[in-house]
Amino acid sequence: MSQLKNFTKGFIKENPVFVLLLGLCPALGVTTSAFNGLGMGLATTFVLVSSNVVVSLIKSQIPDKVRIPSFIVIIASFVTIVQLVMEAFLPDLFASLGLFIPLIVVNCLVLGRAEAFASKKNLVSSLVDGLGMGLGFAFALTLLGAVRELLGSGAIFGYPFIQGDGMLVFVLAPGAFIGLGYLIALTNLIKKNE
Amino acid sequence: MEYILIIIGAVFVNNIVLAQFLGICPYMGVSSKVSTSVGMSGAVMFVMTLATVVTYLIYHYVLVPFQITYLQTISYILVISSLVQMVEIILKKVSPALFQALGIFLPLITTNCAVLGVAILTVQKEFNLLEGVVFAIANAIGFALAILLFAGIREHLDLMGVPKGMQGAPAALVVAGILALAFMGFAGLV
């Protein structure tokens, strides 16, 4: 598989959220606006790329039996870095993402890529895979955030598009489930027509 | 009274699945049958309560005295994953029947963000140990309520003529959205 294909597979074909249904908790929890979705997506991308790289580098040193705990420690270290950096430099974003930043640790997507991809492939492939999958995740979260923000308050990234109040329900919890449901249906449609 | 408020708040108003979006993976994954949902709920309740007690003790008696609270995420996830392993081993030895019932769900719980989420929330909300335990049990009941209601609906959904593009996950998510809408009716109760 060429590196380009490896990179682009995360956007539609194997999109972590819309197709693989991984990492749904942050995808539903933080996407009240496009900006929050993008912030969460990029934070996860950083963790994913870093953990993929480290796992790929030291895969031959890790005994097979303790590989899952080792991966978790590696991932948790990078999550702590993100947590501290974000708290220091982006306190507003940190406050609105809240609990979901430490919960990147248990995002099935990150551990899943470490186990299924980075522990078997070489450094460059793992890096590209982490970047592609992470950006695919960020893309999905931004899209869902934009849809919810547009329907809920008539704006995208804070820029107003539609006059009026919008449907508040899309900013609240039910809108997350319903919005994601229809986006997945849309992805199914696109995949079928390919 | 205080405890009743915590319970009502966690089960209905801020339902862990439908309002806080924690534990969505098992919620979508094992909710296709009522029987598996019961097993999963039992396992979650067991581990969530234990994990909250253990992480509470670690936070207040190890992390705070040594001023290393920034290691919270790392230590919690390690404790929870080893706890799950330990529970699995002990349960296998002590109560094979319970192990049979919960067995396959236990490994899945390590990556259930609800468990880690409740442990972190207990610290954030500055609960004492007893409040933390009540909070954990109430959240587990909230998880059980949400997943059982959802499983009941999904069993019927299988018999319905769902449009092709909406079959599977999309229809399930829209149903979860309507369920979340119903739970919004509890807002303002506490």
PDB file of C-alpha atoms in Angstrom, chain A residues 21-26 28-30 69 72-73 76-77 79-80 83-84 98-100 102-103 105-108 111 148 169 172-178 180-182 184-186 188 192, chain B residues 17-25 27-28 70-74 77-78 81 110-114 116-118 120-121 124 164-167 169-171 173-174 176-178 180-181 184:
ATOM      1  CA  LEU A  21     -17.366   3.808  15.021  1.00  0.00           C
ATOM      2  CA  LEU A  22     -14.344   4.329  17.280  1.00  0.00           C
ATOM      3  CA  GLY A  23     -13.937   7.204  19.705  1.00  0.00           C
ATOM      4  CA  LEU A  24     -17.619   8.012  19.775  1.00  0.00           C
ATOM      5  CA  CYS A  25     -17.553   9.448  23.313  1.00  0.00           C
ATOM      6  CA  PRO A  26     -15.477  12.557  22.471  1.00  0.00           C
ATOM      7  CA  LEU A  28     -20.502  13.187  20.725  1.00  0.00           C
ATOM      8  CA  GLY A  29     -19.362  14.956  23.877  1.00  0.00           C
ATOM      9  CA  VAL A  30     -17.298  17.910  22.687  1.00  0.00           C
ATOM     10  CA  PRO A  69      -0.276  -2.075  29.560  1.00  0.00           C
ATOM     11  CA  ILE A  72      -1.471   2.422  27.746  1.00  0.00           C
ATOM     12  CA  VAL A  73       1.412   3.956  29.709  1.00  0.00           C
ATOM     13  CA  ALA A  76      -1.197   8.196  29.024  1.00  0.00           C
ATOM     14  CA  SER A  77       2.136  10.039  29.092  1.00  0.00           C
ATOM     15  CA  VAL A  79      -2.189  12.647  27.109  1.00  0.00           C
ATOM     16  CA  THR A  80      -0.697  14.202  30.245  1.00  0.00           C
ATOM     17  CA  GLN A  83      -3.371  18.201  29.232  1.00  0.00           C
ATOM     18  CA  LEU A  84      -0.617  20.345  30.775  1.00  0.00           C
ATOM     19  CA  GLY A  98     -13.027  19.392  30.237  1.00  0.00           C
ATOM     20  CA  LEU A  99     -13.160  15.741  31.172  1.00  0.00           C
ATOM     21  CA  PHE A 100     -12.654  14.544  27.602  1.00  0.00           C
ATOM     22  CA  PRO A 102      -7.839  12.932  30.137  1.00  0.00           C
ATOM     23  CA  LEU A 103     -10.283  10.512  28.527  1.00  0.00           C
ATOM     24  CA  VAL A 105      -6.387   7.679  27.171  1.00  0.00           C
ATOM     25  CA  VAL A 106      -9.345   5.350  26.818  1.00  0.00           C
ATOM     26  CA  ASN A 107     -10.172   6.403  23.270  1.00  0.00           C
ATOM     27  CA  CYS A 108     -10.374   3.021  21.506  1.00  0.00           C
ATOM     28  CA  LEU A 111      -5.050   2.036  21.499  1.00  0.00           C
ATOM     29  CA  ARG A 148     -24.495  21.121  15.190  1.00  0.00           C
ATOM     30  CA  VAL A 169     -31.743  20.936  20.629  1.00  0.00           C
ATOM     31  CA  LEU A 172     -27.751  19.901  23.533  1.00  0.00           C
ATOM     32  CA  ALA A 173     -27.182  16.166  23.978  1.00  0.00           C
ATOM     33  CA  PRO A 174     -29.919  14.747  21.675  1.00  0.00           C
ATOM     34  CA  GLY A 175     -28.606  16.749  18.711  1.00  0.00           C
ATOM     35  CA  ALA A 176     -25.237  15.005  19.001  1.00  0.00           C
ATOM     36  CA  PHE A 177     -26.747  11.546  18.594  1.00  0.00           C
ATOM     37  CA  ILE A 178     -29.146  12.548  15.822  1.00  0.00           C
ATOM     38  CA  LEU A 180     -23.973  11.770  14.056  1.00  0.00           C
ATOM     39  CA  GLY A 181     -26.646   9.244  13.001  1.00  0.00           C
ATOM     40  CA  TYR A 182     -27.421  11.168   9.832  1.00  0.00           C
ATOM     41  CA  ILE A 184     -23.028   8.096   9.273  1.00  0.00           C
ATOM     42  CA  ALA A 185     -25.975   7.427   6.969  1.00  0.00           C
ATOM     43  CA  LEU A 186     -24.532  10.010   4.552  1.00  0.00           C
ATOM     44  CA  ASN A 188     -22.760   4.966   3.909  1.00  0.00           C
ATOM     45  CA  LYS A 192     -21.966   2.844  -1.743  1.00  0.00           C
TER      46      LYS A 192
ATOM     47  CA  VAL B  17     -24.595   7.955  28.737  1.00  0.00           C
ATOM     48  CA  LEU B  18     -27.350  10.196  27.459  1.00  0.00           C
ATOM     49  CA  ALA B  19     -26.212  13.540  28.876  1.00  0.00           C
ATOM     50  CA  GLN B  20     -22.468  13.152  29.522  1.00  0.00           C
ATOM     51  CA  PHE B  21     -21.566  10.864  26.602  1.00  0.00           C
ATOM     52  CA  LEU B  22     -19.417   8.473  28.633  1.00  0.00           C
ATOM     53  CA  GLY B  23     -19.404   4.754  27.913  1.00  0.00           C
ATOM     54  CA  ILE B  24     -20.813   5.121  24.397  1.00  0.00           C
ATOM     55  CA  CYS B  25     -18.729   2.231  22.990  1.00  0.00           C
ATOM     56  CA  TYR B  27     -23.600   1.350  24.864  1.00  0.00           C
ATOM     57  CA  MET B  28     -23.590   0.922  21.083  1.00  0.00           C
ATOM     58  CA  TYR B  70      -0.330  15.650  37.477  1.00  0.00           C
ATOM     59  CA  LEU B  71       0.213  11.890  37.306  1.00  0.00           C
ATOM     60  CA  GLN B  72      -3.516  11.391  37.870  1.00  0.00           C
ATOM     61  CA  THR B  73      -4.349  10.179  34.363  1.00  0.00           C
ATOM     62  CA  ILE B  74      -1.455   7.720  34.158  1.00  0.00           C
ATOM     63  CA  ILE B  77      -5.624   4.091  34.024  1.00  0.00           C
ATOM     64  CA  LEU B  78      -2.932   1.722  35.340  1.00  0.00           C
ATOM     65  CA  SER B  81      -6.632  -1.889  34.157  1.00  0.00           C
ATOM     66  CA  THR B 110     -10.724  -1.229  30.846  1.00  0.00           C
ATOM     67  CA  THR B 111     -11.405   0.922  27.805  1.00  0.00           C
ATOM     68  CA  ASN B 112     -14.827   1.968  29.061  1.00  0.00           C
ATOM     69  CA  CYS B 113     -14.393   5.692  29.548  1.00  0.00           C
ATOM     70  CA  ALA B 114     -17.288   5.755  32.015  1.00  0.00           C
ATOM     71  CA  LEU B 116     -12.204   6.462  34.329  1.00  0.00           C
ATOM     72  CA  GLY B 117     -14.607   9.363  33.869  1.00  0.00           C
ATOM     73  CA  VAL B 118     -16.449   8.693  37.129  1.00  0.00           C
ATOM     74  CA  ILE B 120     -11.933  11.681  37.725  1.00  0.00           C
ATOM     75  CA  LEU B 121     -15.311  13.345  38.335  1.00  0.00           C
ATOM     76  CA  GLN B 124     -13.268  17.136  40.478  1.00  0.00           C
ATOM     77  CA  LYS B 164     -31.426   0.753   3.853  1.00  0.00           C
ATOM     78  CA  GLY B 165     -28.981   3.618   4.432  1.00  0.00           C
ATOM     79  CA  MET B 166     -30.168   4.036   8.003  1.00  0.00           C
ATOM     80  CA  GLN B 167     -29.851   0.389   9.033  1.00  0.00           C
ATOM     81  CA  ALA B 169     -25.591   2.359  13.574  1.00  0.00           C
ATOM     82  CA  PRO B 170     -27.415   5.406  12.082  1.00  0.00           C
ATOM     83  CA  ALA B 171     -30.872   4.229  13.194  1.00  0.00           C
ATOM     84  CA  LEU B 173     -27.939   6.703  17.065  1.00  0.00           C
ATOM     85  CA  VAL B 174     -31.145   8.495  16.093  1.00  0.00           C
ATOM     86  CA  ALA B 176     -30.446   7.195  21.246  1.00  0.00           C
ATOM     87  CA  GLY B 177     -30.998  10.855  20.366  1.00  0.00           C
ATOM     88  CA  ILE B 178     -34.751  10.530  20.936  1.00  0.00           C
ATOM     89  CA  ALA B 180     -31.702  11.608  25.220  1.00  0.00           C
ATOM     90  CA  LEU B 181     -34.515  14.013  24.330  1.00  0.00           C
ATOM     91  CA  MET B 184     -33.925  16.104  28.984  1.00  0.00           C
TER      92      MET B 184
END
